[in-house]
JSON list of C-alpha atoms in Angstrom, two decimals:
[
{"chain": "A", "resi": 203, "resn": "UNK", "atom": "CA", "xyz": [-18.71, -52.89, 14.08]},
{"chain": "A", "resi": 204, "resn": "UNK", "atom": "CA", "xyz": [-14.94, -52.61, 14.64]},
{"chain": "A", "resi": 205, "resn": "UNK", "atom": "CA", "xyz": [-12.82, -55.76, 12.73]},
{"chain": "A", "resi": 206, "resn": "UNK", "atom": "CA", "xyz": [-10.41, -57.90, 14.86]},
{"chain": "A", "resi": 207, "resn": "UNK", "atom": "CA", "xyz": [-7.39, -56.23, 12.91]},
{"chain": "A", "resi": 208, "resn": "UNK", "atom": "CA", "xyz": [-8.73, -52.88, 13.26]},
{"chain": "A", "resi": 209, "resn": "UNK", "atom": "CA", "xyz": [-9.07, -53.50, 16.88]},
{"chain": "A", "resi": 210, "resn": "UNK", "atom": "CA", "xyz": [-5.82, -54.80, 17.21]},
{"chain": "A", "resi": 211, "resn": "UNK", "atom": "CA", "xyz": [-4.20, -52.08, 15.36]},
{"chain": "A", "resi": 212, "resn": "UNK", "atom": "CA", "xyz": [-6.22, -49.12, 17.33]},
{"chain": "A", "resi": 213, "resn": "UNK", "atom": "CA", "xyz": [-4.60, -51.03, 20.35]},
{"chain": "A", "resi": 214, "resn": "UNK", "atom": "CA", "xyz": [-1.25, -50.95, 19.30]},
{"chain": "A", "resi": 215, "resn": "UNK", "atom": "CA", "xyz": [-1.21, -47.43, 17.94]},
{"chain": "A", "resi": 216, "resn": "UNK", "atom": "CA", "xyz": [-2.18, -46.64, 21.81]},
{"chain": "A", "resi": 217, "resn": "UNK", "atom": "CA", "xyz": [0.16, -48.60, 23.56]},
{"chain": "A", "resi": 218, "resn": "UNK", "atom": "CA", "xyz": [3.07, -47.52, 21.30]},
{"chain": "A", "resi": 219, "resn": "UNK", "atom": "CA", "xyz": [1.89, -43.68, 22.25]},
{"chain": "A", "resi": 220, "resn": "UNK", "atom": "CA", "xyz": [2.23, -44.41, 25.61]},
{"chain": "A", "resi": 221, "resn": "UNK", "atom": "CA", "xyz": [5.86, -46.21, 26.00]},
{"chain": "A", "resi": 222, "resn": "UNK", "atom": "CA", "xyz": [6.99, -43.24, 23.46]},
{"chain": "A", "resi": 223, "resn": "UNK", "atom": "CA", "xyz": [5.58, -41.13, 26.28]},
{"chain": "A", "resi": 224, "resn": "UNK", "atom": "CA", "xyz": [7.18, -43.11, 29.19]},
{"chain": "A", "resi": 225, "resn": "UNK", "atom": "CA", "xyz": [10.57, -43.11, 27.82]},
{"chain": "A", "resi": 226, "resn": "UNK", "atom": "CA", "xyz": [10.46, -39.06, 27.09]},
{"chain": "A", "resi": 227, "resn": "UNK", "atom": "CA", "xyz": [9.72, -38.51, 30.81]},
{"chain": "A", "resi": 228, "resn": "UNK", "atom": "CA", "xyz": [12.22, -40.69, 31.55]},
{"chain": "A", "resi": 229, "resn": "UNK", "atom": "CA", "xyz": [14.75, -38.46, 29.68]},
{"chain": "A", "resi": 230, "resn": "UNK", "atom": "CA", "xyz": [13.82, -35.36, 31.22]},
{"chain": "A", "resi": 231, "resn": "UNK", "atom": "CA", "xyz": [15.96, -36.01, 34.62]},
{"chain": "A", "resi": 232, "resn": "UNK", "atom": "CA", "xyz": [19.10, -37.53, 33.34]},
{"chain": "A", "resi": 233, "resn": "UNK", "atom": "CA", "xyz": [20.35, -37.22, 30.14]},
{"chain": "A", "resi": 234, "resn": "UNK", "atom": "CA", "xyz": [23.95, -36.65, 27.85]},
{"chain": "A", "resi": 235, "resn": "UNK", "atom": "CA", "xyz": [24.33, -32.98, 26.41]},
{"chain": "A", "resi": 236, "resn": "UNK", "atom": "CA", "xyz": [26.65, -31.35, 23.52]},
{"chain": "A", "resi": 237, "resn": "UNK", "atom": "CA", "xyz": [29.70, -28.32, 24.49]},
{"chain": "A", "resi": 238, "resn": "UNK", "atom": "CA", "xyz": [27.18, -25.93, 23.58]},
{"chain": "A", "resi": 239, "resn": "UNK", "atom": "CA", "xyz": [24.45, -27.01, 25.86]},
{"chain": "A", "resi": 240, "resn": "UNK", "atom": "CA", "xyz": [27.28, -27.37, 28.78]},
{"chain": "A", "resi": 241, "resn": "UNK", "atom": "CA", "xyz": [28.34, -23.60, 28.01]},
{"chain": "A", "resi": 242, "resn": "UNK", "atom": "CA", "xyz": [24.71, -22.52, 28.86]},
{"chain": "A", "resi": 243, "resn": "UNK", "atom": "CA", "xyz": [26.00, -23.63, 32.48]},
{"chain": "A", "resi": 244, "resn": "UNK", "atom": "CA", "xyz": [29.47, -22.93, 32.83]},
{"chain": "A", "resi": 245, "resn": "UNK", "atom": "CA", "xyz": [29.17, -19.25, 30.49]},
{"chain": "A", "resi": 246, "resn": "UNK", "atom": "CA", "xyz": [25.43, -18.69, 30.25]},
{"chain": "A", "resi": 247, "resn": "UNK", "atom": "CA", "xyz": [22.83, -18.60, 32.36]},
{"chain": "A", "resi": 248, "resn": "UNK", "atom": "CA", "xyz": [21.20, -22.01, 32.81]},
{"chain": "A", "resi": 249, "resn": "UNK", "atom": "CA", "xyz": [20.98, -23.58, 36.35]},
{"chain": "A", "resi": 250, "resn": "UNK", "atom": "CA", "xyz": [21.44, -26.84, 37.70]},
{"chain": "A", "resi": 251, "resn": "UNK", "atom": "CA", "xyz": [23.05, -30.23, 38.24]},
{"chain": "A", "resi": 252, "resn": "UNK", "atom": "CA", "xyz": [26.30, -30.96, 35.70]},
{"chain": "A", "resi": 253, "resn": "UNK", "atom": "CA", "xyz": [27.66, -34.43, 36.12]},
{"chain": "A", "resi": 254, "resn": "UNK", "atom": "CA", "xyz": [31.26, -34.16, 33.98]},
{"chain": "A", "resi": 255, "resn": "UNK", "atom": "CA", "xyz": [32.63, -37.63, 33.07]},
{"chain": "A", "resi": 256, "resn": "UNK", "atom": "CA", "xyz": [35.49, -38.64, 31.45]},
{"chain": "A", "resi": 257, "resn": "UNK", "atom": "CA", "xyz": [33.47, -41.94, 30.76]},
{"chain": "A", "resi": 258, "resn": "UNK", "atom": "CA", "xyz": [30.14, -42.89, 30.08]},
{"chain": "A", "resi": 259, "resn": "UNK", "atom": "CA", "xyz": [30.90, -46.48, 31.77]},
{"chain": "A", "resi": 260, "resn": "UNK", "atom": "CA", "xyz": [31.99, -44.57, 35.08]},
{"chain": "A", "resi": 261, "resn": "UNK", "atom": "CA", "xyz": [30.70, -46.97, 38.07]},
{"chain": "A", "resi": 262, "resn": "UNK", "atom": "CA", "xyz": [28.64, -43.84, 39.23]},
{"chain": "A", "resi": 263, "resn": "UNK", "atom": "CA", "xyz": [26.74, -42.81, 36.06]},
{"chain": "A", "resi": 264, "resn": "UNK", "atom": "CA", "xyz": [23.91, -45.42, 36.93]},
{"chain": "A", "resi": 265, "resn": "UNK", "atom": "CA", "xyz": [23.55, -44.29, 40.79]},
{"chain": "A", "resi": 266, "resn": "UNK", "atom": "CA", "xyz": [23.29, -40.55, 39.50]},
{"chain": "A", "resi": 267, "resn": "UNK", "atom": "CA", "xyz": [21.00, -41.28, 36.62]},
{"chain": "A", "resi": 268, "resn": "UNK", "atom": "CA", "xyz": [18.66, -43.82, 38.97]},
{"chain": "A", "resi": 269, "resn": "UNK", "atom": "CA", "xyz": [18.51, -40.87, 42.04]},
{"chain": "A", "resi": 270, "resn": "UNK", "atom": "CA", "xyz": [18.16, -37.99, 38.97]},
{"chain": "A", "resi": 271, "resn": "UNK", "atom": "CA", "xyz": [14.49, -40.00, 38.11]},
{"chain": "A", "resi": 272, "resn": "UNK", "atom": "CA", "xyz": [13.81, -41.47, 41.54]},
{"chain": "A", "resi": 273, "resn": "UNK", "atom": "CA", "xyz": [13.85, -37.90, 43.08]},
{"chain": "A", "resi": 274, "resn": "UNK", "atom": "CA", "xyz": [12.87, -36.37, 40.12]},
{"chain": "A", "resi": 275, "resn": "UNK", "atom": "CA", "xyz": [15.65, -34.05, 39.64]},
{"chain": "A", "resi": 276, "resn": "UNK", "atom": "CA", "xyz": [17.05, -32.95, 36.03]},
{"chain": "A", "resi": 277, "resn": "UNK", "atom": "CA", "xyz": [20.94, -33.70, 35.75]},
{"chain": "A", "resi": 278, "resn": "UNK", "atom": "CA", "xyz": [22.99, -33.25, 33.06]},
{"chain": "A", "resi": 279, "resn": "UNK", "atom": "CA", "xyz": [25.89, -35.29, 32.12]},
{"chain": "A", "resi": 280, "resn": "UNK", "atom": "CA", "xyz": [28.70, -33.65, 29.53]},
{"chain": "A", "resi": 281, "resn": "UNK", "atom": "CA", "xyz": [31.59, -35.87, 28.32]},
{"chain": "A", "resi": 282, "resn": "UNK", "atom": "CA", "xyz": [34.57, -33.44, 27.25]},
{"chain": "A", "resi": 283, "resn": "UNK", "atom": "CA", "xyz": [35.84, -36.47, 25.35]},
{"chain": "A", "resi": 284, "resn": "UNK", "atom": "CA", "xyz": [32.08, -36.81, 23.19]},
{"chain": "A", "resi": 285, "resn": "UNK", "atom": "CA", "xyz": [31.44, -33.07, 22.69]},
{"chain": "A", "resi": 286, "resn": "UNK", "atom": "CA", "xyz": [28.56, -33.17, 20.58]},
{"chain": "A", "resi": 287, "resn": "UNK", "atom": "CA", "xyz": [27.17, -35.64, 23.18]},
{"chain": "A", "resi": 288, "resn": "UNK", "atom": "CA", "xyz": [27.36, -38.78, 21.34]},
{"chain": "A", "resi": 289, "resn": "UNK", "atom": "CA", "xyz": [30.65, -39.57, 19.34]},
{"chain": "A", "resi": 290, "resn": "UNK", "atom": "CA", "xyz": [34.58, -40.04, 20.87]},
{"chain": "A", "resi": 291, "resn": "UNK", "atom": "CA", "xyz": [36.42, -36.99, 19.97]},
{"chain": "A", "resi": 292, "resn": "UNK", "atom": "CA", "xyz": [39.36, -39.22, 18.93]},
{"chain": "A", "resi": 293, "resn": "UNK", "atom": "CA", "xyz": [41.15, -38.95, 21.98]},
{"chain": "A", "resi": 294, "resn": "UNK", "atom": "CA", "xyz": [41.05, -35.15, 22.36]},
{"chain": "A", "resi": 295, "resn": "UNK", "atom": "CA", "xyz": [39.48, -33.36, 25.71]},
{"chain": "A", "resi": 296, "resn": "UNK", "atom": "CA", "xyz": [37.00, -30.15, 25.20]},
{"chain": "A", "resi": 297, "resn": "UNK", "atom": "CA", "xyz": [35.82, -28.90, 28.65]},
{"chain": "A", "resi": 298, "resn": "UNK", "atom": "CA", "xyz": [33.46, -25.66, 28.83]},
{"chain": "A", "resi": 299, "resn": "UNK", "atom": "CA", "xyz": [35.57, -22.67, 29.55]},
{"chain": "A", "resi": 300, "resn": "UNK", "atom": "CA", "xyz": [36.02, -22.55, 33.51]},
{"chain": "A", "resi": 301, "resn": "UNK", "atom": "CA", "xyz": [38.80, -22.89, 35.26]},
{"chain": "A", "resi": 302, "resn": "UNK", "atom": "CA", "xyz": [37.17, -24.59, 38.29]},
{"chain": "A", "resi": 303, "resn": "UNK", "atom": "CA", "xyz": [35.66, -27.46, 36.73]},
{"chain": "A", "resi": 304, "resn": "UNK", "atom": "CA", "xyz": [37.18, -31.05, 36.77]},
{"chain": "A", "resi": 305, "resn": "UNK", "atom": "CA", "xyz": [35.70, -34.66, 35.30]},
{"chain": "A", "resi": 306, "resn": "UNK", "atom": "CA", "xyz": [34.27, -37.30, 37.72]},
{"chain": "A", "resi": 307, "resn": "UNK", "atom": "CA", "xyz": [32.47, -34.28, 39.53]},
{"chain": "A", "resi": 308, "resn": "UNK", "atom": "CA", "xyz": [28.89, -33.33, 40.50]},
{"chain": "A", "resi": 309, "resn": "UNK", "atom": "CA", "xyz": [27.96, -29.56, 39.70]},
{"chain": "A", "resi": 310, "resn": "UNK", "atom": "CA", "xyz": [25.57, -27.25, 41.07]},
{"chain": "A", "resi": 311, "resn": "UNK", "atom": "CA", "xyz": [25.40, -24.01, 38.87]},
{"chain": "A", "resi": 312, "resn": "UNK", "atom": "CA", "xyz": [23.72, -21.14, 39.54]},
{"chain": "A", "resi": 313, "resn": "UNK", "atom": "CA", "xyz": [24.15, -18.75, 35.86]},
{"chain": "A", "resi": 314, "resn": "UNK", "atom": "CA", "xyz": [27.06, -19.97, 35.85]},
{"chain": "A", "resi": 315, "resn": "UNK", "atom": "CA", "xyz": [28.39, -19.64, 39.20]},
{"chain": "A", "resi": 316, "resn": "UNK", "atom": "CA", "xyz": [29.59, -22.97, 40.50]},
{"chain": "A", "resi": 317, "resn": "UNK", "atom": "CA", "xyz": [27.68, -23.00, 43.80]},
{"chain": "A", "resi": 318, "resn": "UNK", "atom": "CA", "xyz": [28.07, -26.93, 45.13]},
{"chain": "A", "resi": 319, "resn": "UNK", "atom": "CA", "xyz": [30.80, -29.51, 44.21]},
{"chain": "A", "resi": 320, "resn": "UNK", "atom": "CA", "xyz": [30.71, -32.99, 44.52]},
{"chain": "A", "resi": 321, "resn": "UNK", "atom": "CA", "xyz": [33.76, -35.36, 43.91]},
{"chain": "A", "resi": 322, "resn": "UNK", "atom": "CA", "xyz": [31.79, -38.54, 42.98]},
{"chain": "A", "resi": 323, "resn": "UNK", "atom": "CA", "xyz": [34.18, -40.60, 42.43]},
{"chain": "A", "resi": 324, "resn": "UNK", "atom": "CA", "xyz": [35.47, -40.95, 45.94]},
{"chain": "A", "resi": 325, "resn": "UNK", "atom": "CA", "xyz": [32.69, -42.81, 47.12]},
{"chain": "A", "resi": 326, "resn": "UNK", "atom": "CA", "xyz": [31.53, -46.01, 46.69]},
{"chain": "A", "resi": 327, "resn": "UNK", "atom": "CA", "xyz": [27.71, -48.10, 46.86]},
{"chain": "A", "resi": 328, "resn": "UNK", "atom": "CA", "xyz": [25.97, -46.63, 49.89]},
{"chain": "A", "resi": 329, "resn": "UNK", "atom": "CA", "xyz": [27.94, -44.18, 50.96]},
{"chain": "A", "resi": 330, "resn": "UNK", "atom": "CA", "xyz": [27.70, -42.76, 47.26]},
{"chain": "A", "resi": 331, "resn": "UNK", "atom": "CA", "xyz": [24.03, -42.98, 46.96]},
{"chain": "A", "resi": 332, "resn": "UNK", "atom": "CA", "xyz": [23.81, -41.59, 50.07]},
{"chain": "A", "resi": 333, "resn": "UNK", "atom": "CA", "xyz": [26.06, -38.27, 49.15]},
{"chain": "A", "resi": 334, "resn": "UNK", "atom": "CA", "xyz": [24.17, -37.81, 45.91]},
{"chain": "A", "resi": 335, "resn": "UNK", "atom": "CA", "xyz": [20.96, -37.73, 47.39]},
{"chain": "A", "resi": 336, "resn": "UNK", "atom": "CA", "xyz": [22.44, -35.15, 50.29]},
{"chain": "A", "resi": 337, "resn": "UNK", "atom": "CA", "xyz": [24.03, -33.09, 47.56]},
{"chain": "A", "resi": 338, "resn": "UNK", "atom": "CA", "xyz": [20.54, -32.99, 45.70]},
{"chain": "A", "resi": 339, "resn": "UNK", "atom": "CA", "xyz": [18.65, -32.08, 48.89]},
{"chain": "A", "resi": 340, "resn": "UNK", "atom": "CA", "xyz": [20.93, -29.74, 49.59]},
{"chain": "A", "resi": 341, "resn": "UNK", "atom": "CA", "xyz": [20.74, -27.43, 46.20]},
{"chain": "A", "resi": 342, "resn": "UNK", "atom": "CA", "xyz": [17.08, -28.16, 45.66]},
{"chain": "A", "resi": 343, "resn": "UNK", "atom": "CA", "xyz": [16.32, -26.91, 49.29]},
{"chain": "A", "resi": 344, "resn": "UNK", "atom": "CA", "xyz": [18.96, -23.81, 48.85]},
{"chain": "A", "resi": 345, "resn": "UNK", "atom": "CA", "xyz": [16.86, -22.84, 45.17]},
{"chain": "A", "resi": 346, "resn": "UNK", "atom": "CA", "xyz": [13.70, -23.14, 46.14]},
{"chain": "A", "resi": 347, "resn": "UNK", "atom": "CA", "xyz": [14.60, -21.20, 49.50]},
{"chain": "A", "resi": 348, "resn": "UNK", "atom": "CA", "xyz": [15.96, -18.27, 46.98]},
{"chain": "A", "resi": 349, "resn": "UNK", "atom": "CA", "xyz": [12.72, -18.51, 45.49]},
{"chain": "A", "resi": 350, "resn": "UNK", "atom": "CA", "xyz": [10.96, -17.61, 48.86]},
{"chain": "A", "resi": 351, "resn": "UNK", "atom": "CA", "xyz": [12.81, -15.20, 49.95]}
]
């Protein structure tokens, strides 16, 4: 016969397992990447969405990040100002090498091709939620139509 503490441990131990497990899925539509993983977009061939920031505190970081899990959709945010996608680089800006690429944008890569741009940080509440989920439609519909055809 199983002990009260044993019990309560066995209980635990499962419960623990399962937030750890919530919170990874969680992290697999929105999270903050390095230079090196942003290269893989703007030199390599990875495809997807890039949100570049020039703050993590933007107003439009949370609306991205809440549609990115809501919709199900992996975007990527890169800071040039944290390259290794936590610390402040002191003041210093390192963007991926492309000349078309700005901060406070919305990407949509394709091997590296900038395919769909979005300038997030002209809109505001609805009308912003509303764009972001257009401009996700939009290049979700467009890949898996590639994928078809």
């Amino acid at each position: 016969m199983i002990k009260k503490t044993e019990y309560l441990f066995i209980l635990l131990l499962a419960a623990s397992i399962s937030l750890v497990g919530c919170s990874s899925n969680n992290d697999a539509y929105f999270k903050q990447i390095n230079i090196d993983e942003a290269n893989k977009y703007f030199e390599g061939n990875q495809t997807g969405f890039i949100l570049l920031v020039t703050d993590n505190d933007e107003y439009f970081v949370p609306t991205v990040e809440r549609l990115a899990k809501e919709k199900k959709v992996e975007v990527v945010m890169y800071n040039p100002y944290q390259t290794d996608g936590e610390n402040d680089n002191k003041g210093t800006s390192i963007f991926p090498n492309s000349s078309e690429i700005k901060g406070d944008a919305m990407y949509y890569l394709d091997k590296n091709e900038v395919t769909g741009e979005l300038s997030i940080n002209s809109y505001t509440d609805s009308q912003l939620t509303k764009e972001v989920m257009n401009f996700m439609d939009l290049h979700n519909w467009l890949k898996e139509s590639m994928l078809f055809a």
